[in-house]
Coordinates of C-alpha atoms in Angstrom, one line a residue:
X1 CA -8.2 -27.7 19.7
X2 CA -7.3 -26.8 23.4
X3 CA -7.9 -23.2 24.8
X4 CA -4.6 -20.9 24.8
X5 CA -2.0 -21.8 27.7
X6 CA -0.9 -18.7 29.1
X7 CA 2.5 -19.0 30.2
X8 CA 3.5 -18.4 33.5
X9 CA 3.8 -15.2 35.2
X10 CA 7.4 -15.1 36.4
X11 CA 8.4 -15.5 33.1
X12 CA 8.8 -12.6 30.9
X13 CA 9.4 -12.0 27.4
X14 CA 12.9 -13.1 25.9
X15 CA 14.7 -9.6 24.8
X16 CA 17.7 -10.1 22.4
X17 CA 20.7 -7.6 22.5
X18 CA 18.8 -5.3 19.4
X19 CA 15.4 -5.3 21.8
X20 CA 13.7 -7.9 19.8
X21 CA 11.3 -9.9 22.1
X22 CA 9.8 -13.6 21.4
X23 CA 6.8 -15.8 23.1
X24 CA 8.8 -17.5 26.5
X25 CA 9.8 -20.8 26.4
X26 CA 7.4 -23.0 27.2
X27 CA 4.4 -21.0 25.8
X28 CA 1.6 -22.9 24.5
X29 CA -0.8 -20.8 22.2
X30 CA -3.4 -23.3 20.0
X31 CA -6.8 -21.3 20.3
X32 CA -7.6 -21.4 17.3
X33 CA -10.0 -18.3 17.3
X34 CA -7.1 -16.3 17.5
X35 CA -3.8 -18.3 16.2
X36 CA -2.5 -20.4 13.2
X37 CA 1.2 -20.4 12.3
X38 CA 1.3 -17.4 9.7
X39 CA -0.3 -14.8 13.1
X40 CA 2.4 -16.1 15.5
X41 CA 5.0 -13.9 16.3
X42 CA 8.1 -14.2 14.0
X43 CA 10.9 -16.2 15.7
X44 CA 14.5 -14.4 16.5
X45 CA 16.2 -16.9 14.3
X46 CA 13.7 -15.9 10.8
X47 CA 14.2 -12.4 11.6
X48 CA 16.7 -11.3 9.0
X49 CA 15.7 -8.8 6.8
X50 CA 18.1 -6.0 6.5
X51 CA 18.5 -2.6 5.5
X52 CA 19.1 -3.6 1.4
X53 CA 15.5 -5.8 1.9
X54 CA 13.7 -3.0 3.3
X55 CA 14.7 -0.4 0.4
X56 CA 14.2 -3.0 -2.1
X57 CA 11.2 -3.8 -1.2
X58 CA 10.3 0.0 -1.7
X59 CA 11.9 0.2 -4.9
X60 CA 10.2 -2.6 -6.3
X61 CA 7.0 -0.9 -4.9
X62 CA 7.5 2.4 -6.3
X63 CA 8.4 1.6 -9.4
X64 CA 4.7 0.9 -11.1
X65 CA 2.9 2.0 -14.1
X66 CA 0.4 3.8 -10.8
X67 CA 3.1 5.3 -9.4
X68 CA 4.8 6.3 -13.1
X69 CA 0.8 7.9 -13.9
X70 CA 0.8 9.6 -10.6
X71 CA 2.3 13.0 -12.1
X72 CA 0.3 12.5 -15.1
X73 CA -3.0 13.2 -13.0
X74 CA -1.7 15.9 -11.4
X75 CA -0.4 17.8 -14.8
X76 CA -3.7 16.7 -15.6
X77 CA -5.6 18.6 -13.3
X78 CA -3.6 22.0 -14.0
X79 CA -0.1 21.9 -12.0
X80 CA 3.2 22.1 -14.1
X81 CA 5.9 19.3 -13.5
X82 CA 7.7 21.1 -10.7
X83 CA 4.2 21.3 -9.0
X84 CA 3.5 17.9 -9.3
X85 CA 6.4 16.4 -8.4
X86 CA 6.8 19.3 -5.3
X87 CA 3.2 17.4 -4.4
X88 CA 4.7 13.8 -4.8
X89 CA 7.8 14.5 -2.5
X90 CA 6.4 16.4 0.2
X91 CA 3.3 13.4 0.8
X92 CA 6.1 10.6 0.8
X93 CA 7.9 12.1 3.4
X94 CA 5.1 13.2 5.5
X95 CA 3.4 9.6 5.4
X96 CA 6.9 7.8 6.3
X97 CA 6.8 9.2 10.1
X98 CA 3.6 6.7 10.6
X99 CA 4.9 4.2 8.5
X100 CA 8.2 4.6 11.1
X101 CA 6.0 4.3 14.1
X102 CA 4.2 1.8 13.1
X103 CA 6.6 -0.5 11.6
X104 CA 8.1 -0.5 14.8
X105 CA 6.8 -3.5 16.4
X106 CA 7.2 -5.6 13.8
X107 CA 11.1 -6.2 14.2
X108 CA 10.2 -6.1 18.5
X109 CA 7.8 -8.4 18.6
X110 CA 7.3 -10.2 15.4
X111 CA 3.6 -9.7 15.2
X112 CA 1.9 -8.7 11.7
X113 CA -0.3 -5.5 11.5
X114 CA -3.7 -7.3 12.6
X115 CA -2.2 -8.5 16.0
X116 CA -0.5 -5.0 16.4
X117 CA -4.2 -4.0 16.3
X118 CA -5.6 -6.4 19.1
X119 CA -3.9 -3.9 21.6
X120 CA -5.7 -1.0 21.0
X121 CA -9.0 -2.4 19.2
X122 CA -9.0 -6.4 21.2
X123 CA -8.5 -9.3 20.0
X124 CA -12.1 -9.6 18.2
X125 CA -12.3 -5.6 17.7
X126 CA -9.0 -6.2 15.3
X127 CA -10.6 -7.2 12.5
X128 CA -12.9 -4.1 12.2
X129 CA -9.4 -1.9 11.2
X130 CA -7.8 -5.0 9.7
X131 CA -11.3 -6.2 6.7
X132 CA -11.0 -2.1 5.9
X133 CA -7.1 -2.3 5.1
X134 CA -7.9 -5.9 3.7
X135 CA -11.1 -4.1 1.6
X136 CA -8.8 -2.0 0.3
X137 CA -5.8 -3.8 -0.4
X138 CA -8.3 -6.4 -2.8
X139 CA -9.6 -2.8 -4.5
X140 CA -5.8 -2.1 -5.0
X141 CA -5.0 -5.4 -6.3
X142 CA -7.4 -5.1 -8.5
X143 CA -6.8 -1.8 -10.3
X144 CA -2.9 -3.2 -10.4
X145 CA -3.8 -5.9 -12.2
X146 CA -5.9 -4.7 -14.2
X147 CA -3.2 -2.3 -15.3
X148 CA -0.4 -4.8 -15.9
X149 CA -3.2 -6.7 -18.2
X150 CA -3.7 -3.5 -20.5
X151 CA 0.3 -3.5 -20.4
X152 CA 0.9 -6.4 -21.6
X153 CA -2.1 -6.4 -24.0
X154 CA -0.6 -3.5 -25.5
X155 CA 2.6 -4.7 -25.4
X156 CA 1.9 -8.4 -27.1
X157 CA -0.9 -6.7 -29.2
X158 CA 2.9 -4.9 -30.8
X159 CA 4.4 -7.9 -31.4
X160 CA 1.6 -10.2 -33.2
X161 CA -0.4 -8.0 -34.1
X162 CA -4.2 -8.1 -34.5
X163 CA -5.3 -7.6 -31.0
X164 CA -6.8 -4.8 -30.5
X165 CA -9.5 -5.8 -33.2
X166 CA -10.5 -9.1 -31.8
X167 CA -14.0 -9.1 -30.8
X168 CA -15.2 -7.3 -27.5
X169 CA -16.6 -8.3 -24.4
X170 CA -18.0 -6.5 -22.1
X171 CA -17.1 -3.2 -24.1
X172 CA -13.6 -4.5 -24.5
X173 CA -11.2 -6.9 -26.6
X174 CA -11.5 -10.6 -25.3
X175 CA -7.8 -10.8 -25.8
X176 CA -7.7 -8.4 -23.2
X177 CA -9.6 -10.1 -20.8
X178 CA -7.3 -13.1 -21.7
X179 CA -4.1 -11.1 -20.6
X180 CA -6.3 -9.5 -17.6
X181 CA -6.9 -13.2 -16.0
X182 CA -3.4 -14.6 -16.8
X183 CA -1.7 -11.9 -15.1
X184 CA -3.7 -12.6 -12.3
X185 CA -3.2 -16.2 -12.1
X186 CA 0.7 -15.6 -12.4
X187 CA 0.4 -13.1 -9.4
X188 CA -1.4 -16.0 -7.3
X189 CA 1.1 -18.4 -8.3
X190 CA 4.4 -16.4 -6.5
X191 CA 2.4 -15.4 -3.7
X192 CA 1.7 -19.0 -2.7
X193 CA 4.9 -20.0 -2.6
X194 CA 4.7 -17.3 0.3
X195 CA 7.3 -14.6 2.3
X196 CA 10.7 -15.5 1.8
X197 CA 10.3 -16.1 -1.7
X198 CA 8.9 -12.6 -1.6
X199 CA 12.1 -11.1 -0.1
X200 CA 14.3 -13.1 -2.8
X201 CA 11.8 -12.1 -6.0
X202 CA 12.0 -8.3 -4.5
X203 CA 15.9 -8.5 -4.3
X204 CA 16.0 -8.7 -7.9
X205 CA 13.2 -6.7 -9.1
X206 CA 14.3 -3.7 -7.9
X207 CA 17.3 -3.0 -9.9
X208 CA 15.9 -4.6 -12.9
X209 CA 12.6 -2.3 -13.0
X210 CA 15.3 0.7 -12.3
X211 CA 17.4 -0.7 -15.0
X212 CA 13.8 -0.7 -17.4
X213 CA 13.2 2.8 -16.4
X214 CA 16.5 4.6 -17.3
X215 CA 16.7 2.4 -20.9
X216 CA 13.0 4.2 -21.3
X217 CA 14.5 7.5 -20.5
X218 CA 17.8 6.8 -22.7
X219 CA 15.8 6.1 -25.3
X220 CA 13.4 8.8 -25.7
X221 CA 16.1 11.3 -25.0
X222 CA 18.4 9.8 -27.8
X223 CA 14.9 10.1 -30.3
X224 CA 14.4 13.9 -28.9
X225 CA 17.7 14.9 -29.2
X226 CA 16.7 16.5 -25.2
X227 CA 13.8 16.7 -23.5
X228 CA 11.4 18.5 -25.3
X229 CA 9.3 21.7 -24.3
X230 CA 7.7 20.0 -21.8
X231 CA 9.4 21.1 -19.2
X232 CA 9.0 24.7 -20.2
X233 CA 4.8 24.5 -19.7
X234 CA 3.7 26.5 -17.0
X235 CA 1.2 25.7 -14.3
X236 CA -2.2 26.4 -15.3
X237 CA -2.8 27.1 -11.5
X238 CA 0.3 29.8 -10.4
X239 CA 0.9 29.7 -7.3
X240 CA -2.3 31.7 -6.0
X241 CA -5.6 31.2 -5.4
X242 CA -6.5 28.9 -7.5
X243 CA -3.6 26.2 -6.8
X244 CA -4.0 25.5 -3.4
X245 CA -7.6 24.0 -3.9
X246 CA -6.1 21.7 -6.2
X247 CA -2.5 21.0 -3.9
X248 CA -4.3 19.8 -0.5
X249 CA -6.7 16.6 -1.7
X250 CA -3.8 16.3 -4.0
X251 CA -1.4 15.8 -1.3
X252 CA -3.9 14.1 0.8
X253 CA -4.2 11.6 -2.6
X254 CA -1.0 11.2 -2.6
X255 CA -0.5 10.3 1.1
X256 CA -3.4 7.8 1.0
X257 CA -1.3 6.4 -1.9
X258 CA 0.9 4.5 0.5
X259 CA -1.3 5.1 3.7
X260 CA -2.1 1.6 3.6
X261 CA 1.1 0.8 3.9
X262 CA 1.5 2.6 6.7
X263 CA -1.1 0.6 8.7
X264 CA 0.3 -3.4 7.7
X265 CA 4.0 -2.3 7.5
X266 CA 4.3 -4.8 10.4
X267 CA 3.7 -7.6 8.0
X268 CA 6.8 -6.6 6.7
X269 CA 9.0 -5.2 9.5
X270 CA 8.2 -8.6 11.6
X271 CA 10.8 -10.1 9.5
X272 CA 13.3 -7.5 10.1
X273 CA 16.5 -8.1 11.3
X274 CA 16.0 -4.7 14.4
X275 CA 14.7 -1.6 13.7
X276 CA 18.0 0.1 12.7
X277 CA 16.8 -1.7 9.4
X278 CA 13.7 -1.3 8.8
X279 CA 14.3 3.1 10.0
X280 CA 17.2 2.8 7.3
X281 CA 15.7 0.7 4.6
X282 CA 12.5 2.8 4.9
X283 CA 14.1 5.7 5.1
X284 CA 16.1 5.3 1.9
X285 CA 13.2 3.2 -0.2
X286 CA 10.2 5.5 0.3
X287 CA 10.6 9.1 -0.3
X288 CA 13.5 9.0 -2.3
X289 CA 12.6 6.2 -5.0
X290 CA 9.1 7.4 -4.9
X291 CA 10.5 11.1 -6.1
X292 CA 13.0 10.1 -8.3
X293 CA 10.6 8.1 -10.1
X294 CA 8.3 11.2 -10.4
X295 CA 10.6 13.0 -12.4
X296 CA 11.6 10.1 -14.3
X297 CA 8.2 10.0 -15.5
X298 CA 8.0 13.8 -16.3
X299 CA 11.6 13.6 -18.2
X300 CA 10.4 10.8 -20.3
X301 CA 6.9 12.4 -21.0
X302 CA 8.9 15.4 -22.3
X303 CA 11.0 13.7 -24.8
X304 CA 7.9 12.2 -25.8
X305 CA 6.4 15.7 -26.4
X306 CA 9.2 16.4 -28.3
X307 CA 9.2 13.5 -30.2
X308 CA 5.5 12.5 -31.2
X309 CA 4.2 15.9 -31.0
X310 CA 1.9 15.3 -28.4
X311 CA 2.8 14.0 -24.2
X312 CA 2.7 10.3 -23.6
X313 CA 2.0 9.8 -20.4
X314 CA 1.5 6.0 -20.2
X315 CA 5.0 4.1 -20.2
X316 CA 3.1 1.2 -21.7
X317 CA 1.9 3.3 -24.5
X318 CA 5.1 4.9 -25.0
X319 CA 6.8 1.9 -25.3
X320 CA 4.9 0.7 -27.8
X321 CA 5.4 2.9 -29.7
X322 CA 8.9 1.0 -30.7
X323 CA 9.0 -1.5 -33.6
X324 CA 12.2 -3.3 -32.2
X325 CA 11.0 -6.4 -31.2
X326 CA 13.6 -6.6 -29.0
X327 CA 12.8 -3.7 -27.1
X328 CA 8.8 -4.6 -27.0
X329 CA 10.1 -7.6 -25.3
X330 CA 12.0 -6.0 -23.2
X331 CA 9.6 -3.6 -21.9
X332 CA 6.7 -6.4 -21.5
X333 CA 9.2 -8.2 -18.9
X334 CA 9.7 -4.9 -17.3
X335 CA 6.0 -3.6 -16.8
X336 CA 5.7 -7.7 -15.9
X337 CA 8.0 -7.9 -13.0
X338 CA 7.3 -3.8 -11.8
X339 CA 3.4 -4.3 -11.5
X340 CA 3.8 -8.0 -10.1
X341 CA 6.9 -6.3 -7.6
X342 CA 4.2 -3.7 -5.8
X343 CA 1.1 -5.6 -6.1
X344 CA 2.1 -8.7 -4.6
X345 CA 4.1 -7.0 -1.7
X346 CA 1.8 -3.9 -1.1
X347 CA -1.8 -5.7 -1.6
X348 CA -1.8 -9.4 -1.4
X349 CA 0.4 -9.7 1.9
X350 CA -1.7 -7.5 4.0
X351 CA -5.1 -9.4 3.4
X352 CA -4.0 -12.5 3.3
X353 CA -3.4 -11.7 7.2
X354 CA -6.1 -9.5 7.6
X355 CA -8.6 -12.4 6.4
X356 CA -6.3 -15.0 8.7
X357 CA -7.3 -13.0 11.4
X358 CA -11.0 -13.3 10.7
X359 CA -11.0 -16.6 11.1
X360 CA -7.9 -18.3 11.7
X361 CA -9.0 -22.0 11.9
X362 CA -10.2 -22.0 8.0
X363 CA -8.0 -19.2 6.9
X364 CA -4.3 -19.2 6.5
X365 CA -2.0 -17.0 4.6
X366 CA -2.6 -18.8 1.1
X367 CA -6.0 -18.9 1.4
X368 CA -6.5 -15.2 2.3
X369 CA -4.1 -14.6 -0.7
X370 CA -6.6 -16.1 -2.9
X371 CA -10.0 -14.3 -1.5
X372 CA -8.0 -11.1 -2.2
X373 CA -7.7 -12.5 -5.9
X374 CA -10.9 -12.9 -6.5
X375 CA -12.4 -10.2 -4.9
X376 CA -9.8 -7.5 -6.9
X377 CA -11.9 -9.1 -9.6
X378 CA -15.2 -8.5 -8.3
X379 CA -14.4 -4.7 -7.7
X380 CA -14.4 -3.7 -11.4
X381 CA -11.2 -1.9 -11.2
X382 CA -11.4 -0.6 -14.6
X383 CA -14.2 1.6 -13.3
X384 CA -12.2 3.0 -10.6
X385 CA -9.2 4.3 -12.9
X386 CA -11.7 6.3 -15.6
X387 CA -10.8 9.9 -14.5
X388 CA -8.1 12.0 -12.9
X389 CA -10.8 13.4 -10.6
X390 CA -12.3 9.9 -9.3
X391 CA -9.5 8.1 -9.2
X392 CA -7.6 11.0 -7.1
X393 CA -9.9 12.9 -5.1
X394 CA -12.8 9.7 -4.5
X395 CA -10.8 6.8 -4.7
X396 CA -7.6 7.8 -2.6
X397 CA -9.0 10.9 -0.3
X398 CA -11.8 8.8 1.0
X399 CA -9.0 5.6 1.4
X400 CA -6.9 8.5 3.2
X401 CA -9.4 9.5 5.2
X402 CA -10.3 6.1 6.7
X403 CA -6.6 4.5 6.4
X404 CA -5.3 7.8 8.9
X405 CA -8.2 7.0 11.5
X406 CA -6.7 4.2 12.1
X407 CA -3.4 4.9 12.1
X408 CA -4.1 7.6 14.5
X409 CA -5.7 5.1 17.3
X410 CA -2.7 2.3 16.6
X411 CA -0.4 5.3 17.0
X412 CA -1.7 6.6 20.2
X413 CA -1.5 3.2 21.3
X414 CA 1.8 1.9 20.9
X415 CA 3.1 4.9 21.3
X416 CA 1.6 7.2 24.0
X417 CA -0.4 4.8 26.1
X418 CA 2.1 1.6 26.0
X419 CA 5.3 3.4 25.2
X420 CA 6.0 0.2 23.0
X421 CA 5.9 -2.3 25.8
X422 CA 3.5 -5.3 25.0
X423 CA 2.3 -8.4 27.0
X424 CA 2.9 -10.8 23.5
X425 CA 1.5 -13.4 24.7
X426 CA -2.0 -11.9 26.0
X427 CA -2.4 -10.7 22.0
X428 CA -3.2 -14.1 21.4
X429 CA -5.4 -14.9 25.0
X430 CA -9.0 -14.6 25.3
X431 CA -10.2 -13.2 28.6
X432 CA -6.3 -11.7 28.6
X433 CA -5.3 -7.6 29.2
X434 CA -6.0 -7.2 25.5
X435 CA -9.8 -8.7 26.3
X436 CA -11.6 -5.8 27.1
X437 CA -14.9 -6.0 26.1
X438 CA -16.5 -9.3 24.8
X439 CA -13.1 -8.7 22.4
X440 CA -13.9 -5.4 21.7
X441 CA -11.6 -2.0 22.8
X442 CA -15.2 0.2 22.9
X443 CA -13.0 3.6 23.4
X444 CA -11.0 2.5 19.8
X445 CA -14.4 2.1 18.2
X446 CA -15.4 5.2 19.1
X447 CA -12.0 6.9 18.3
X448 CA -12.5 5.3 15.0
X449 CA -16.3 6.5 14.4
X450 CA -15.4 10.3 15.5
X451 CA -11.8 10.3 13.6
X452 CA -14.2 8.4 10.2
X453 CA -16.8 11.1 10.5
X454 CA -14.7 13.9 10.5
X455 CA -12.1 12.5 7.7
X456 CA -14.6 11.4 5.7
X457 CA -18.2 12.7 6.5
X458 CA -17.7 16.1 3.7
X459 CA -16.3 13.8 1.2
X460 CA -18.2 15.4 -1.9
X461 CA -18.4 15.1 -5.7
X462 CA -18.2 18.0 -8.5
X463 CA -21.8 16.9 -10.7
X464 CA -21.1 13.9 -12.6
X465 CA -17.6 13.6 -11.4
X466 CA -18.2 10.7 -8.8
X467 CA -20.6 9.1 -6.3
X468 CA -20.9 11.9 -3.4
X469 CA -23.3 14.4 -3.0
X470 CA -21.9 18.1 -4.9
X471 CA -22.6 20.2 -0.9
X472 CA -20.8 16.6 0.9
X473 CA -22.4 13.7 2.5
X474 CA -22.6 16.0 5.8
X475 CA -22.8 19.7 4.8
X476 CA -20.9 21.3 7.8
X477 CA -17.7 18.3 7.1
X478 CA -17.3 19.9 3.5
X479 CA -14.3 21.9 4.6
X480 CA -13.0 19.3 6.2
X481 CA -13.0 16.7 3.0
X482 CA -9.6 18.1 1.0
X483 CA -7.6 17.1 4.5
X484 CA -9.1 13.5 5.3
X485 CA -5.8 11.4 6.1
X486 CA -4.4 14.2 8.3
X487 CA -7.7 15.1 9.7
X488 CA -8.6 11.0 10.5
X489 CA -5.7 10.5 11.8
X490 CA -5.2 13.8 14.0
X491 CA -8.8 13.1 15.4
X492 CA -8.5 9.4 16.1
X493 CA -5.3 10.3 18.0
X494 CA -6.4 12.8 20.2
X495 CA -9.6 10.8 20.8
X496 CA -8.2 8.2 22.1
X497 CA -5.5 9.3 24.1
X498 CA -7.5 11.4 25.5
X499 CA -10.3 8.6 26.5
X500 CA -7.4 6.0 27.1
X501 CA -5.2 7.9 29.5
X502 CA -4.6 6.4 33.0
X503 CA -4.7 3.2 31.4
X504 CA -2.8 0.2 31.7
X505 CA 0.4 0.1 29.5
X506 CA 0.8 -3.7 29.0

């Protein structure tokens, strides 16, 4: 293929009344080191998304068996219901300012999150932020689908019965490996039919997973006559000493839960119809659904408390717990279209662009889509989901830690050193103002090294609890471990505004 055609310069950007910006007329752009069709920015005309997309979008993502189990680990690890869902609220709104700021540019520009990154990392240097979110999103996929399989093995293993015993292996059932793989193949099979039929399959999910969650709640209140004593446990923690150890990598777990959301939001927000949306349909999905849920989950864990004696913390589990075949049925479609809902928006869309960035000449959207398949497989999410204490404090914190590093730098960026104002076409130009050098923004990479370090340098490990070192991987970062996203991302920032300033803006 030819080498990109810069367009001219007495032609600029072509602004729309809501301050949306597309390529100029004329504007050739067929390197393909650095373009295909799913990278180019999103014309004015497919730009629709509105405020009702946006917050479905987040309802269809926060309603998921992970999100449902999230105030399960925390009641697990000592804090009372209020405690836990306190912890759940306060992270939600704290990580949808970056979300916010970052999101911006995709309704401006129409760029998704790894072109956002050529700015402040170059057009090569991208890919080092963009293969971590993409690493992670394929972890995430993973342990998703891994956790609708057991739902729906559960589930089905209600109906026919029998499946539990069949014969194991690997340590486990073969029926549920069968449920494990078709789940994954069904995932596969939406996602390559690609965005828009995204936005319409989100549209619908939404209020039907809400719908599935209040007949849960309906239900288990109507068999406990209330809501059980539940509600009534106290905190094993107080509010002393001893809970504010467990609250800050909580939070910071928490926070990382959707802090990779807050790096590829652009993937979404491209399509967005101008910001007022996506501010408004954030705004409205995130926080709120993500809260709500949280006390769903503890109301219907009470009621299940009262009912069986004992709290049943796993929706799946508690649903089968129903002999109505009806309602089994019912519940299998529901956990079916929640976990597809969040794992297909939140961690298929973003490395399927990520690994188009890579290499955009053998790469495209579909094909990234199915690397991120098979390498959710090739994690072993069932290890990753064994305890409260790795799943939370190793899993998410060091995610967090990493995740807010780069948020920081792309923050700092956009933000402070551009003041949102992009050249759109030079994220796309070799040897362009987004060049640098050899491809490579060295003051990001450094940014990034200091802001990793410090985020995640003291990440440590209780013996036998996880893969660190019990005094931290560095000694002196120890105190520094419990506060990795904010302590990333804080770093990062200051880093490189600091090392950036005087720059140019465009």
């Amino acid at each position: 293929m030819t080498a990109t055609t810069p367009p001219t310069p007495s032609r600029g950007p072509i602004p729309d009344p809501a301050g949306r910006v597309e390529l100029p007329p004329g504007t050739v752009l067929t390197d393909s080191r650095f373009v295909n069709d799913d990278l180019l920015p999103v014309p004015l005309a497919r730009r629709r998304w509105t405020t009702y997309n946006f917050a479905a979008l987040w309802v269809g993502m926060a309603h998921n068996i992970p999100s449902w189990l999230l105030a399960s680990g925390l009641v697990a690890l000592g804090m009372d219901w209020k405690q836990a869902v306190f912890t759940i609220a306060l992270a939600n709104v704290v990580v949808l300012a970056p979300m916010l700021l970052t999101g911006h540019a995709g309704p401006k520009y129409g760029i998704p999150f790894p072109v956002l990154a050529r700015a402040s990392f170059g057009l090569r240097g991208a890919n080092l932020p963009a293969l971590i979110r993409a690493g992670v999103a394929c972890a995430w996929f993973g342990i998703q689908t891994w956790i609708g399989g057991q739902g729906v093995f559960v589930l089905l293993g209600k109906v026919f019965g029998g499946w539990a015993q069949a014969s194991e292996v690997g340590g486990r059932p073969w029926t549920l490996w069968v449920c494990f793989v078709l789940f994954w193949a069904l995932e596969l099979a939406i996602i390559h039919r690609g965005m828009e039929a995204l936005r319409r399959f989100e549209n619908w999910a939404a209020p039907f997973v809400i719908v599935g969650a209040l007949v849960l709640l309906v239900w288990i209140a109507n068999k406990a006559g209330g809501l059980g004593p539940l509600l009534d446990q106290p905190s094993r923690l107080g509010w002393g000493a001893d809970f504010w150890p467990v609250f800050f990598p909580s939070l910071m777990g928490m926070i990382a839960f959707w802090s990779t959301l807050s790096l590829n939001i652009p993937d979404f927000t491209r399509f967005g119809a101008g910001q007022r949306a996506q501010v408004r349909g954030q705004t409205l999905g995130l926080p709120t659904t993500m809260t709500l849920f949280a006390l769903l989950s503890v109301f219907v864990t009470s009621g299940s408390q009262a009912v069986y004696g004992a709290a049943v913390w796993d929706p799946v589990a508690l649903a089968a717990k129903t002999d109505n075949v009806f309602g089994l049925l019912f519940a299998l479609v529901t956990v079916l279209v929640a976990t597809i809902s969040v794992n297909i928006a939140a961690n298929v869309v973003s490395p399927a662009y990520d690994l188009a960035n890579l290499a955009p000449r053998v790469i495209d959207f579909r094909t990234g889509a199915l690397i991120t398949g098979v390498v959710g497989v090739l994690i072993m999410p069932w290890k990753l989901t064994e305890t409260p204490e790795l799943y939370i404090f190793t899993w998410l914190g060091l995610v967090g830690g990493l995740l807010g590093t780069v948020a920081g730098i792309l923050i700092a960026d956009y933000w402070l050193i551009r003041r949102t104002v992009l050249d759109l076409p030079a994220l796309y130009t070799p040897g362009g103002r987004y060049w640098y050098t050899s491809g490579w923004n060295l003051r990001a990479v450094a940014a990034f090294v200091a802001g990793g370090v410090l985020a995640v340098g003291g990440s440590h490990s209780a013996p036998g609890k996880g893969p660190f070192p019990e005094d931290g991987l560095i000694p002196l970062l120890k105190p520094l471990a419990d506060y990795g996203w904010a302590v990333g991302l804080g770093a990062s920032l200051v880093v490189y505004a600091a090392s950036s300033a005087g720059g140019r803006r465009t």
